[in-house]
PDB file of C-alpha atoms in Angstrom:
ATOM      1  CA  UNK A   1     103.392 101.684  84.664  1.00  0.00           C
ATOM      2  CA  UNK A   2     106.624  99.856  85.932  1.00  0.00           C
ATOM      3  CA  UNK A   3     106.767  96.409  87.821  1.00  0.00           C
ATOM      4  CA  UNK A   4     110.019  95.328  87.874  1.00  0.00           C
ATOM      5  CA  UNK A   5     111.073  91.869  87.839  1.00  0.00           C
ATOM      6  CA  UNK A   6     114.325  92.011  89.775  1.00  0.00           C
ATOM      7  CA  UNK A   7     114.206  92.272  93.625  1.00  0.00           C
ATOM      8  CA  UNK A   8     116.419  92.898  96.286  1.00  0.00           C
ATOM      9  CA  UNK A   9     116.319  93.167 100.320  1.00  0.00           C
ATOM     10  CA  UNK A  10     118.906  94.694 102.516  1.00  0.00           C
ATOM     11  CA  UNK A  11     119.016  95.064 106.428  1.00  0.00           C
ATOM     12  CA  UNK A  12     120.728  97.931 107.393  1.00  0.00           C
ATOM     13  CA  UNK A  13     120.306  99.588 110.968  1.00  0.00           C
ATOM     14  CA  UNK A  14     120.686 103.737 111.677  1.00  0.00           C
ATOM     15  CA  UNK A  15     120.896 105.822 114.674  1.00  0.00           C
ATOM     16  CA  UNK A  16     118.667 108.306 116.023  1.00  0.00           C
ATOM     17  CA  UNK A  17     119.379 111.907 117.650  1.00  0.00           C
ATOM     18  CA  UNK A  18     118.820 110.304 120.698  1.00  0.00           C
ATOM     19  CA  UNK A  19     121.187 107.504 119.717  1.00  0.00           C
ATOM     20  CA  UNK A  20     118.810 105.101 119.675  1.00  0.00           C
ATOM     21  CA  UNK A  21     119.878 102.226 117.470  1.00  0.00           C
ATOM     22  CA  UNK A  22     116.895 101.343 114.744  1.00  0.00           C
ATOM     23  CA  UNK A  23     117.184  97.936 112.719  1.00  0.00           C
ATOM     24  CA  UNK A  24     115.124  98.272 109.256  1.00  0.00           C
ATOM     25  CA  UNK A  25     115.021  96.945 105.737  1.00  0.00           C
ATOM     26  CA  UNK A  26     114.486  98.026 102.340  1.00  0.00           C
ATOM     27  CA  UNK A  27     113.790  96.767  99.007  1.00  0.00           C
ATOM     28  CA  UNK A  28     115.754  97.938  95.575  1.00  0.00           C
ATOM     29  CA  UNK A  29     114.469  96.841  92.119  1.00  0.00           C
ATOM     30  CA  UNK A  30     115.301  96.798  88.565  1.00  0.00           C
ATOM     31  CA  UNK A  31     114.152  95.525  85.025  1.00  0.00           C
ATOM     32  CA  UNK A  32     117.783  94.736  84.264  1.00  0.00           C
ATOM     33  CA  UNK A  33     119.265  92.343  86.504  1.00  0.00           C
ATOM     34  CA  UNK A  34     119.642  91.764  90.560  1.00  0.00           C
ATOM     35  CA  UNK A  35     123.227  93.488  90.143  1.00  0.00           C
ATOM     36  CA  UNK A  36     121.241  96.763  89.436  1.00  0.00           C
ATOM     37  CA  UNK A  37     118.784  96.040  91.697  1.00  0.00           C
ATOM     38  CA  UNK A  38     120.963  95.431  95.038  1.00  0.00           C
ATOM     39  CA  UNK A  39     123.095  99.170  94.106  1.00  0.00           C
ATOM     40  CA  UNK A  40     119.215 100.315  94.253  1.00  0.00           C
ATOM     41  CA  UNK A  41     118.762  98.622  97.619  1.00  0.00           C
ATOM     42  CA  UNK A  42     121.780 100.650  98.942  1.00  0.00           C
ATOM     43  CA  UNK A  43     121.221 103.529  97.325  1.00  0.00           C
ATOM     44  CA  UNK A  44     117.500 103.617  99.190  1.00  0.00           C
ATOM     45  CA  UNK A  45     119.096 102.015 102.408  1.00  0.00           C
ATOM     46  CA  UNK A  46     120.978 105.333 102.155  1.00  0.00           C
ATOM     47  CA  UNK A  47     118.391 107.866 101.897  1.00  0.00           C
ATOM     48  CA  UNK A  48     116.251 105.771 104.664  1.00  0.00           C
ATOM     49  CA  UNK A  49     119.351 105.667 107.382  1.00  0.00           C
ATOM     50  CA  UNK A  50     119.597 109.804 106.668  1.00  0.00           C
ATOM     51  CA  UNK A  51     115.966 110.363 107.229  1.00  0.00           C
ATOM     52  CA  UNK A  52     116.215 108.361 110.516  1.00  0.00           C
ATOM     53  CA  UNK A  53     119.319 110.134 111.712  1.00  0.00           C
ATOM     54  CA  UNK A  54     117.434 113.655 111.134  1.00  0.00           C
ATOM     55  CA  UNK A  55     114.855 111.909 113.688  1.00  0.00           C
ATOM     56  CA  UNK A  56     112.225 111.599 110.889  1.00  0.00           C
ATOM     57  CA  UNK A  57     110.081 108.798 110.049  1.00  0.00           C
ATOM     58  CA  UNK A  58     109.999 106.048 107.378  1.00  0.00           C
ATOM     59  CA  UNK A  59     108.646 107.166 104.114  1.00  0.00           C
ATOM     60  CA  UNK A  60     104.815 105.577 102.412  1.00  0.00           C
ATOM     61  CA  UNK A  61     105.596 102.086 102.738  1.00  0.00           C
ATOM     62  CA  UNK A  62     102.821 101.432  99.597  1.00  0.00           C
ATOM     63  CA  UNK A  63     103.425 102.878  96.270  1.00  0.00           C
ATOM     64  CA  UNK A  64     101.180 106.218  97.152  1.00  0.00           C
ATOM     65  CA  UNK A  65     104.561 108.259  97.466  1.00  0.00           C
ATOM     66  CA  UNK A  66     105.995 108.149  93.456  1.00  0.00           C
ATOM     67  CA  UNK A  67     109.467 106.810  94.996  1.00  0.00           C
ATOM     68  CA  UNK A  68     109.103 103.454  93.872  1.00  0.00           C
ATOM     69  CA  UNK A  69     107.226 101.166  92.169  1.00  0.00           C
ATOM     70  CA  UNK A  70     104.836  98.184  93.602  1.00  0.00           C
ATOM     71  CA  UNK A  71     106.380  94.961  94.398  1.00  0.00           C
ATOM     72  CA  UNK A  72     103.959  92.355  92.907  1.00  0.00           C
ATOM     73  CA  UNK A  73     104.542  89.489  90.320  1.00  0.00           C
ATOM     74  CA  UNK A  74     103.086  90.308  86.904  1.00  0.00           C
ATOM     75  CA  UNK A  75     101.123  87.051  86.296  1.00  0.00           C
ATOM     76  CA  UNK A  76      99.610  87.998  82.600  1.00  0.00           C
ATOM     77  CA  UNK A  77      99.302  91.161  80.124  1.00  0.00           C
ATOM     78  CA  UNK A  78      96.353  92.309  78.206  1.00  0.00           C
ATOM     79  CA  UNK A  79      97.227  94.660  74.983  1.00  0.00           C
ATOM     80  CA  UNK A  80      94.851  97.165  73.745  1.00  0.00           C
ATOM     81  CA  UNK A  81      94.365  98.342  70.116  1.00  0.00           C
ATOM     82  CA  UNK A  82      96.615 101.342  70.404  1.00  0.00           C
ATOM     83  CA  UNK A  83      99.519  99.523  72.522  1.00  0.00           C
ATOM     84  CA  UNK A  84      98.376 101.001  75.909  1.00  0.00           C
ATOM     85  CA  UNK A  85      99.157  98.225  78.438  1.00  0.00           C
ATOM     86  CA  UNK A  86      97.153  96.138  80.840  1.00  0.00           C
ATOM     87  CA  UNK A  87      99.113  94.013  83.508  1.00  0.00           C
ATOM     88  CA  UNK A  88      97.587  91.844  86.025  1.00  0.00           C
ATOM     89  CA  UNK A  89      99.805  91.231  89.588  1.00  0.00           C
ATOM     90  CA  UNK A  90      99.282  89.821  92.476  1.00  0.00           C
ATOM     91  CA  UNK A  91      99.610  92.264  95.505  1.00  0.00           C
ATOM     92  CA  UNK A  92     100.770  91.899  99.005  1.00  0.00           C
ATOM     93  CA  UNK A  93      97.685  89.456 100.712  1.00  0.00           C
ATOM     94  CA  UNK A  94      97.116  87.459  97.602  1.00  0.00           C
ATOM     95  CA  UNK A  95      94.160  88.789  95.358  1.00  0.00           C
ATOM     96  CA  UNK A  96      94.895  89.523  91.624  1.00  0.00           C
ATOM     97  CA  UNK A  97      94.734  92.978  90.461  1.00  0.00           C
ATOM     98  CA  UNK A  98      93.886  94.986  87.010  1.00  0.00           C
ATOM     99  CA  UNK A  99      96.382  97.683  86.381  1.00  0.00           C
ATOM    100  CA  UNK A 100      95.325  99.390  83.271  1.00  0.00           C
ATOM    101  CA  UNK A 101      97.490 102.270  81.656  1.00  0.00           C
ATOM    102  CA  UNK A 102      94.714 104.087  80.534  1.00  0.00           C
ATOM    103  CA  UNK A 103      91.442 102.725  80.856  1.00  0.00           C
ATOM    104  CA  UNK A 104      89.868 104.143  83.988  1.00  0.00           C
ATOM    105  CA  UNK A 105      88.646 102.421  86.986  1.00  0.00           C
ATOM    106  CA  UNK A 106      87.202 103.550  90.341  1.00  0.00           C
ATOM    107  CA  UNK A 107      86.219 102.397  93.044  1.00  0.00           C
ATOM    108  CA  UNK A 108      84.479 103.597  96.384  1.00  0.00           C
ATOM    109  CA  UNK A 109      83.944 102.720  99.709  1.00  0.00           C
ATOM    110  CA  UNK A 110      81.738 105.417 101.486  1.00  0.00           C
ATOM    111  CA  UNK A 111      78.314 104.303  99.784  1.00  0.00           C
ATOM    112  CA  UNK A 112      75.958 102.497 101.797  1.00  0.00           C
ATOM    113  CA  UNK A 113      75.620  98.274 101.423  1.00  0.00           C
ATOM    114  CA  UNK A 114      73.053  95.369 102.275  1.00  0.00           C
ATOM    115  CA  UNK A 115      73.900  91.841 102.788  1.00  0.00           C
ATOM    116  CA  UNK A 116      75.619  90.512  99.558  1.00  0.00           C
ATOM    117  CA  UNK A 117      75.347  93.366  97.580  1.00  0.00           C
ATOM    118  CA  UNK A 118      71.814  93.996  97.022  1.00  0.00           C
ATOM    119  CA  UNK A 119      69.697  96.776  97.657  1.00  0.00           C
ATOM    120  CA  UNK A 120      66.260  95.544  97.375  1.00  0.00           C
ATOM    121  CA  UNK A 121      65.601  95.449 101.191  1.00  0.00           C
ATOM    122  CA  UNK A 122      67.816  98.833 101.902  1.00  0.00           C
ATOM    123  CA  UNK A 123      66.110 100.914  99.395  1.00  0.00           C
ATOM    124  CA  UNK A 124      62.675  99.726  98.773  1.00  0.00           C
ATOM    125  CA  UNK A 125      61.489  98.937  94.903  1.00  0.00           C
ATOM    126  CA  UNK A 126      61.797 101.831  92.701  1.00  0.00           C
ATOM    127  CA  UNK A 127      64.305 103.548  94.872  1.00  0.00           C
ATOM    128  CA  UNK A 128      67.796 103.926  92.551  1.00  0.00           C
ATOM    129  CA  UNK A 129      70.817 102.983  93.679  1.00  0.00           C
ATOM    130  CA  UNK A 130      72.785 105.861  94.852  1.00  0.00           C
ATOM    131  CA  UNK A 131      75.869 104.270  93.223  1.00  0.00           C
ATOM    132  CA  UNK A 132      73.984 105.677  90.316  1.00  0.00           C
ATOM    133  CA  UNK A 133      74.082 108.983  90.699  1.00  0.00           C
ATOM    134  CA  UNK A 134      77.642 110.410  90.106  1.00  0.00           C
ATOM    135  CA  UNK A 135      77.462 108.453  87.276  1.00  0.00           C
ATOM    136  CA  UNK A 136      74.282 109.778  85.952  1.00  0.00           C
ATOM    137  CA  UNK A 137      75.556 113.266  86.756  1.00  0.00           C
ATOM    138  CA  UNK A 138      78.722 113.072  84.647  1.00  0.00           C
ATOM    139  CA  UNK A 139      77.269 111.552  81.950  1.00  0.00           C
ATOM    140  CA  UNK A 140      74.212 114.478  81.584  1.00  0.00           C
ATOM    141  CA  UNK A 141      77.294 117.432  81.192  1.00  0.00           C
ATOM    142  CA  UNK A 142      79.331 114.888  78.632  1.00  0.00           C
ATOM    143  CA  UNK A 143      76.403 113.267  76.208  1.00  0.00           C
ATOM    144  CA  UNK A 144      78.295 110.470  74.511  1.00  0.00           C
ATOM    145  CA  UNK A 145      80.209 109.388  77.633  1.00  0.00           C
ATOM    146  CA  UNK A 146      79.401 105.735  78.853  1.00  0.00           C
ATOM    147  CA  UNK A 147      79.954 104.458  82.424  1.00  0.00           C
ATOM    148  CA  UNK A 148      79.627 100.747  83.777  1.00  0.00           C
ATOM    149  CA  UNK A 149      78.433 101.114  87.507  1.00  0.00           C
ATOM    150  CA  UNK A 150      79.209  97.933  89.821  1.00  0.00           C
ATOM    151  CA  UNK A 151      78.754  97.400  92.963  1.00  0.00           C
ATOM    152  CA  UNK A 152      81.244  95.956  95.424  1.00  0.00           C
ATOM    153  CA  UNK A 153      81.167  94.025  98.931  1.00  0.00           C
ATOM    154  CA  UNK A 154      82.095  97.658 100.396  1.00  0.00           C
ATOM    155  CA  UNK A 155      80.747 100.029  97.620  1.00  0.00           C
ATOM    156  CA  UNK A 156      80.618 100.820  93.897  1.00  0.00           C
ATOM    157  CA  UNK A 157      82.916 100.696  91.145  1.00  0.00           C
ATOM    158  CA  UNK A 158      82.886 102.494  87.995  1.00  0.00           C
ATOM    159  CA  UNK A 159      84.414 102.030  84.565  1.00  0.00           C
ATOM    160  CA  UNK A 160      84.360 104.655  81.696  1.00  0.00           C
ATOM    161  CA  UNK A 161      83.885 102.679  78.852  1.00  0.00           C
ATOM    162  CA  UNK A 162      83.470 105.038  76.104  1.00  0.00           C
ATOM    163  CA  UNK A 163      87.507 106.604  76.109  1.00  0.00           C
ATOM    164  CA  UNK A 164      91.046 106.293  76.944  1.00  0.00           C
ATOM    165  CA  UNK A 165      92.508 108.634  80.015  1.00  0.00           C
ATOM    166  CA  UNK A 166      95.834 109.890  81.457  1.00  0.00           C
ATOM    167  CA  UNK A 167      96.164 108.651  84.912  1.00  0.00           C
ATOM    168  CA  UNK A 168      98.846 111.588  85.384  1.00  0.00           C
ATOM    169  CA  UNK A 169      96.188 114.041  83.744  1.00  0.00           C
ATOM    170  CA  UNK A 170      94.678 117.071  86.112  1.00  0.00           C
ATOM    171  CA  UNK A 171      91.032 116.644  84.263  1.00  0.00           C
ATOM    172  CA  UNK A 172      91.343 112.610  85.279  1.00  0.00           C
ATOM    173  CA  UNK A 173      92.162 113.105  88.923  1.00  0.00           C
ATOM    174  CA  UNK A 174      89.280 116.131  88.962  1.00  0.00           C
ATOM    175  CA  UNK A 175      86.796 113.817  87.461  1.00  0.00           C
ATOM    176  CA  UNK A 176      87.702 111.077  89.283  1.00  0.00           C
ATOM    177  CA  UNK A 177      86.831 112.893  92.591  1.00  0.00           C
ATOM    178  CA  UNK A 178      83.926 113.750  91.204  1.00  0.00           C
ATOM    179  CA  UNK A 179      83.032 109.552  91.356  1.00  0.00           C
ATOM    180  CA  UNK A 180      84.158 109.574  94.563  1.00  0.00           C
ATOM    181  CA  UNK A 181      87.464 108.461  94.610  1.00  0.00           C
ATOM    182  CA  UNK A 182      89.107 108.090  97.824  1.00  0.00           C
ATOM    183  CA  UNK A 183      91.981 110.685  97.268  1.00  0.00           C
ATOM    184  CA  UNK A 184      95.235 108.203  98.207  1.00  0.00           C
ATOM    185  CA  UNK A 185      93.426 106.230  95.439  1.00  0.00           C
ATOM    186  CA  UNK A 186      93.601 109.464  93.164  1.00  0.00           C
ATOM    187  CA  UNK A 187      97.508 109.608  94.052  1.00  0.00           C
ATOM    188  CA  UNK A 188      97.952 105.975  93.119  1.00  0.00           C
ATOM    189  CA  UNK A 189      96.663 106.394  90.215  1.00  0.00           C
ATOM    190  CA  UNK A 190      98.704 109.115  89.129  1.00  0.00           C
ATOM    191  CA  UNK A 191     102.338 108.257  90.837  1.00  0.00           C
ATOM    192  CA  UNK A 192     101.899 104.742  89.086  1.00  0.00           C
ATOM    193  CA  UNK A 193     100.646 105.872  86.231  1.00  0.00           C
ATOM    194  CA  UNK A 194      97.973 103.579  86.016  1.00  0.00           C
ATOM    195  CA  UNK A 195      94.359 102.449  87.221  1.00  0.00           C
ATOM    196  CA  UNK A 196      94.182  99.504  89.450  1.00  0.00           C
ATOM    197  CA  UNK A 197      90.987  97.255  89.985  1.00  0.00           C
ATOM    198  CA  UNK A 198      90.714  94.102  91.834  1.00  0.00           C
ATOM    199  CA  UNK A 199      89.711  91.108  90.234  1.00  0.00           C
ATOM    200  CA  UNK A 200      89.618  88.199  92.715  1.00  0.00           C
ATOM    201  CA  UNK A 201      88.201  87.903  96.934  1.00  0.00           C
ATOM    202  CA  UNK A 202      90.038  89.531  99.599  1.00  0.00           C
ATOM    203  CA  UNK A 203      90.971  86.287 101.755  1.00  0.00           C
ATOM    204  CA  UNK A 204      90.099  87.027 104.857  1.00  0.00           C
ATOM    205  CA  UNK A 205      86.000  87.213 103.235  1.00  0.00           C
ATOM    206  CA  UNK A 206      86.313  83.582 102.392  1.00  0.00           C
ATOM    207  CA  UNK A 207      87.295  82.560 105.626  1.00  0.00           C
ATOM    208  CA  UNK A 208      91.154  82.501 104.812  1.00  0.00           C
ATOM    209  CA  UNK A 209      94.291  84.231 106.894  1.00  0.00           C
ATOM    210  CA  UNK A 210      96.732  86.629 104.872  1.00  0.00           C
ATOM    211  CA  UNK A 211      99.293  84.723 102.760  1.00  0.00           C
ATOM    212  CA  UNK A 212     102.393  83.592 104.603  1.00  0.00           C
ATOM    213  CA  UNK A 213     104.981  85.218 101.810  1.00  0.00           C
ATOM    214  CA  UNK A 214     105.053  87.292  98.936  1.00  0.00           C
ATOM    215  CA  UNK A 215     106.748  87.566  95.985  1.00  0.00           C
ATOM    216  CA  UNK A 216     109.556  87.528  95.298  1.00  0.00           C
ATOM    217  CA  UNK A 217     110.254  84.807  97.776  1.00  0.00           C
ATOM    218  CA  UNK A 218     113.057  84.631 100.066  1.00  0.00           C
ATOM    219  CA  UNK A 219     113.295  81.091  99.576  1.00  0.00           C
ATOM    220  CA  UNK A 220     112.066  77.831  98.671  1.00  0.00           C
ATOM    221  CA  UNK A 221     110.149  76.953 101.968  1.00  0.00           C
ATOM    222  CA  UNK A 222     108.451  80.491 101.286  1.00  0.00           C
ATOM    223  CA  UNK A 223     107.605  79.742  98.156  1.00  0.00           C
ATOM    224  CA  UNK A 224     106.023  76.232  98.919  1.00  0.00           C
ATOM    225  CA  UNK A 225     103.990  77.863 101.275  1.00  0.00           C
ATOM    226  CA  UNK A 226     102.588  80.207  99.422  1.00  0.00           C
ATOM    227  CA  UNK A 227     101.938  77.890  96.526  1.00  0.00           C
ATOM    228  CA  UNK A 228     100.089  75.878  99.102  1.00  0.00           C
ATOM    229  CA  UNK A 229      97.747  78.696 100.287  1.00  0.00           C
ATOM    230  CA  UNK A 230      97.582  80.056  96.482  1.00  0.00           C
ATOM    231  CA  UNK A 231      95.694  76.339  96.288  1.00  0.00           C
ATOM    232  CA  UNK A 232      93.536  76.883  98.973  1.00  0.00           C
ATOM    233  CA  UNK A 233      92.575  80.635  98.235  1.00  0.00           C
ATOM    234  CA  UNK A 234      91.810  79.294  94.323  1.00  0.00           C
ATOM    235  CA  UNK A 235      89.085  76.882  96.217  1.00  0.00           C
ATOM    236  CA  UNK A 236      87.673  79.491  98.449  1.00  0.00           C
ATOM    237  CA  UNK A 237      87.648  82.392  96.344  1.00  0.00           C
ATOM    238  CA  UNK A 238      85.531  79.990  93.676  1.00  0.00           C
ATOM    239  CA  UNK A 239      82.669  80.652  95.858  1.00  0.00           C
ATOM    240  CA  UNK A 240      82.404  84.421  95.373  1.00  0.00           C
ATOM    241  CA  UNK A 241      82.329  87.444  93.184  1.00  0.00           C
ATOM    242  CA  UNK A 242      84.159  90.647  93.438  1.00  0.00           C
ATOM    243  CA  UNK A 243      81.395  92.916  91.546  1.00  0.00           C
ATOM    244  CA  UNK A 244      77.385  92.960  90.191  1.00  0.00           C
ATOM    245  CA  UNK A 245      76.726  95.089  87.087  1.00  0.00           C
ATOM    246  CA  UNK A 246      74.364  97.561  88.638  1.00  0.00           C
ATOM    247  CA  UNK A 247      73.815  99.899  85.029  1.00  0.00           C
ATOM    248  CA  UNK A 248      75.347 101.198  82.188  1.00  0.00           C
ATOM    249  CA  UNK A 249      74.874 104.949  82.305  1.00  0.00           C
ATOM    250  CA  UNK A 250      75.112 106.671  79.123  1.00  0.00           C
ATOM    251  CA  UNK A 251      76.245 105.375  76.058  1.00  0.00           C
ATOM    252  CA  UNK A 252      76.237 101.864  75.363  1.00  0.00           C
ATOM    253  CA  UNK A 253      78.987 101.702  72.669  1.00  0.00           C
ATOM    254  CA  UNK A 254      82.528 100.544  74.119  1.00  0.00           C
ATOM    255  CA  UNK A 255      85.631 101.808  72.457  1.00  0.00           C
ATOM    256  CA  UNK A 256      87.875  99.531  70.992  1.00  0.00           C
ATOM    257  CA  UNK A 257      91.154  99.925  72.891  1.00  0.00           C
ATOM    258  CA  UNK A 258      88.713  99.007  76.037  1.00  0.00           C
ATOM    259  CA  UNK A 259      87.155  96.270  74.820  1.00  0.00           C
ATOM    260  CA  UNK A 260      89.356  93.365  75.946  1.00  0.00           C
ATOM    261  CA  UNK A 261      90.026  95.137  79.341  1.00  0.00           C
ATOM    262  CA  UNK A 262      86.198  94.959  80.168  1.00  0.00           C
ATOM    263  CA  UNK A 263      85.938  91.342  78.876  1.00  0.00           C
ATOM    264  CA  UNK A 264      88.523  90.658  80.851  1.00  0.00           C
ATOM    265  CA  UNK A 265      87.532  92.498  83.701  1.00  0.00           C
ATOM    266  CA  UNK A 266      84.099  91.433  83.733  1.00  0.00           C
ATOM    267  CA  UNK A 267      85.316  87.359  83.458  1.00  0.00           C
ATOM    268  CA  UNK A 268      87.479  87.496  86.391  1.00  0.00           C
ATOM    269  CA  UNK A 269      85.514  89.538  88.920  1.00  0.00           C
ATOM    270  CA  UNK A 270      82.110  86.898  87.999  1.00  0.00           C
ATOM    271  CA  UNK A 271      80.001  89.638  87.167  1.00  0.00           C
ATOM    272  CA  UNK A 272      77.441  88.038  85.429  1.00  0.00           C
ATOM    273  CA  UNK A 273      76.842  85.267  88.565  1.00  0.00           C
ATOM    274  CA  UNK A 274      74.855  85.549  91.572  1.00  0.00           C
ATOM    275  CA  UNK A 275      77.847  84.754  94.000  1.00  0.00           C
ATOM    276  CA  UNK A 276      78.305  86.836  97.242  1.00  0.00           C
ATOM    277  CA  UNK A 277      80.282  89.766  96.608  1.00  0.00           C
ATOM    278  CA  UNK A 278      83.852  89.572  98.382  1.00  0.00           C
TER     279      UNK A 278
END
């Protein structure tokens, strides 16, 4: 898991076969210092002018490609009991995000929703929640297993409470398909080495435009503006929840090293209210 705190932009331009001139820019990084981090910005300004001079396009401009890491700012770490790391960052339209080394989240879009979350009126009483189900199904071939099932504004998300798991690991990307992972999720998860979840409102569900920056900033008028809509998203996203504690599947007992990721988890996203889901 690697979020570097050193940042640096070039603008470089290349040529096509066709000669066709083509401004771009790139980002380098490094944990050492911006010296290191502006050789990185030439040596990937390098690679980026070759690939448009063979006439090919720009390489995965998020982190789904392995070739670099995501540029967020790390606002806080969580430690577990065995030194596996938890980082929370704040990605590129403003919401704070989970990135857990080995405690394993997943989310999904392609389940059905009702208005704020709740499935009363969609599925009739009685009827379970087919967020359920995958859940249910794992946890019948691996007695012992525990699984938190949530629901989202767009889905479900599920967190295996029970053990630790290799993000990089062929079983973890198999059974994470089997939850329903979307599979550029699944690649995430692995090239980065880590889980992500979000914790806080997208902005544009409570009524608010994309931040005008993002970190690092490119100056101080950037900055203030950010810090200014950072104040009003705060406000808005007070109003909502990210995710509603549908069931725990399975065994009830949490391990250790996951304990303060859950608490923490659970406390940021406003499980326990009756907000609408964002």
């Amino acid at each position: 898991m690697e979020f570097p705190r050193h940042w640096v932009r070039e603008s470089e331009e290349a040529r096509r076969p066709d000669g066709r001139s083509v401004p771009f820019q790139c980002w380098g990084w490094s944990d050492e210092n911006l010296a290191a981090a502006r050789a990185k910005a030439r040596e990937v300004a390098a690679a980026i002018r070759a690939r448009i001079q063979r006439g090919e396009g720009f390489p995965e401009r998020y982190g789904y490609d392995g070739g670099r890491p995501l540029r967020e700012e790390v606002l806080r770490e969580l430690r577990g009991g065995t030194g596996h790391r938890a980082l929370v960052t704040r990605n590129s339209y403003g919401c704070e995000v989970l990135n857990a080394e080995r405690v394993m989240f997943v989310d999904r879009d392609d389940l059905p929703t009702s208005i704020g979350g709740l499935f009363k009126g969609l599925f009739g009483r009685g009827k379970p929640d087919p967020a359920l189900e995958p859940a249910e199904q794992l946890v019948a071939a691996n007695p012992g297993w525990g699984i938190r099932v949530y629901r989202t504004a767009a889905g479900a998300r599920y967190l295996l409470t029970h053990d630790l798991f290799d993000p990089r690991a062929a079983a973890t990307e198999k059974l994470m398909g089997m939850l329903g992972a979307d599979p550029r999720y699944v690649r995430l998860c692995r090239t980065q080495a880590s889980f992500r979840a979000r914790l806080t409102p997208k902005p544009w569900r409570c009524g608010l435009p994309r931040p005008p920056g993002r970190w690092p900033w490119t100056d101080a008028s950037e900055e203030s503006a950010m810090r200014a809509w950072l104040s009003d998203y705060g406000q808005a996203a007070a109003g909502f929840a990210v995710c509603r504690l549908v069931a725990e599947v399975g065994s009830s007992r949490v391990a250790r090293e996951v304990e303060p990721v859950l608490a923490a988890h659970d406390e940021a996203t406003r499980v326990g209210s009756e907000l609408t889901l964002a």
